[in-house]
CSV table of C-alpha atoms in Angstrom, one decimal:
chain,number,residue,atom,x,y,z
A,205,MET,CA,0.0,0.0,0.0
A,206,ILE,CA,1.1,3.6,-0.6
A,207,SER,CA,0.9,5.9,2.4
A,208,ASP,CA,-0.6,9.3,2.0
A,209,PRO,CA,0.1,11.7,5.0
A,210,ASN,CA,-2.8,13.8,4.0
A,211,PHE,CA,-5.3,10.9,3.9
A,212,SER,CA,-8.6,11.5,5.6
A,213,GLU,CA,-11.3,8.8,5.7
A,214,PHE,CA,-13.9,11.7,5.5
A,215,SER,CA,-12.5,13.3,2.3
A,216,GLY,CA,-14.6,11.3,-0.1
A,217,GLN,CA,-11.8,8.8,-0.8
A,218,LEU,CA,-12.0,5.0,-0.4
A,219,SER,CA,-11.9,4.4,3.4
A,220,HIS,CA,-12.6,0.7,3.8
A,221,LEU,CA,-11.5,-2.5,2.0
A,222,GLY,CA,-12.7,-6.0,2.8
A,223,VAL,CA,-10.3,-8.9,2.2
A,224,LYS,CA,-11.3,-12.5,2.4
A,225,THR,CA,-8.7,-15.0,3.7
A,226,SER,CA,-8.7,-18.6,4.8
A,227,ASN,CA,-6.8,-17.7,8.0
A,228,VAL,CA,-7.7,-14.3,9.5
A,229,ASP,CA,-5.5,-14.8,12.6
A,230,GLN,CA,-2.4,-15.5,10.5
A,231,VAL,CA,-2.9,-12.5,8.2
A,232,GLU,CA,-3.6,-10.3,11.2
A,233,ARG,CA,-0.4,-11.4,12.9
A,234,LYS,CA,1.6,-10.8,9.7
A,235,THR,CA,0.1,-7.3,9.0
A,236,LEU,CA,0.7,-6.2,12.6
A,237,ALA,CA,4.3,-7.3,12.3
A,238,LEU,CA,4.5,-5.1,9.2
A,239,GLY,CA,3.3,-2.1,11.1
A,240,ALA,CA,-0.5,-2.2,10.9
A,241,THR,CA,-2.5,-1.3,13.9
A,242,GLU,CA,-5.7,-2.9,15.2
A,243,LEU,CA,-8.8,-0.6,15.2
A,244,PRO,CA,-11.4,-0.4,17.9
A,245,ARG,CA,-14.1,-1.7,15.5
A,246,GLY,CA,-12.9,-5.3,16.2
A,247,LEU,CA,-10.0,-7.7,16.1
A,248,ASN,CA,-10.3,-8.2,12.3
A,249,TRP,CA,-10.0,-4.5,11.5
A,250,ILE,CA,-6.6,-3.1,10.8
A,251,ARG,CA,-5.0,0.0,9.3
A,252,PHE,CA,-1.5,0.9,8.0
A,253,GLN,CA,-0.5,4.5,8.8
A,254,GLY,CA,-2.0,6.9,6.2
A,255,SER,CA,-4.0,4.2,4.6
A,256,VAL,CA,-7.5,2.8,4.3
A,257,CYS,CA,-9.1,0.5,6.9
A,258,ILE,CA,-8.9,-3.2,6.1
A,259,GLU,CA,-11.5,-5.6,7.3
A,260,LEU,CA,-10.2,-9.2,7.3
A,261,LEU,CA,-13.0,-11.7,6.5
A,262,GLN,CA,-12.9,-15.4,7.0
A,263,PHE,CA,-13.2,-17.3,3.8
A,264,ASP,CA,-14.4,-20.9,4.2
């Protein structure tokens, strides 16, 4: 992802992206290790600094 220091989720830009994965826990651990932060919306919501929110969805 490309970071934008002027990004605002209220500026009319894309602010949320859902990603399906077969292992939410593993993807969450890897993204947190790469610098993402968990959001108060839930354990499966993350954000990289200056980026959109990412919702990790379990794909069965």
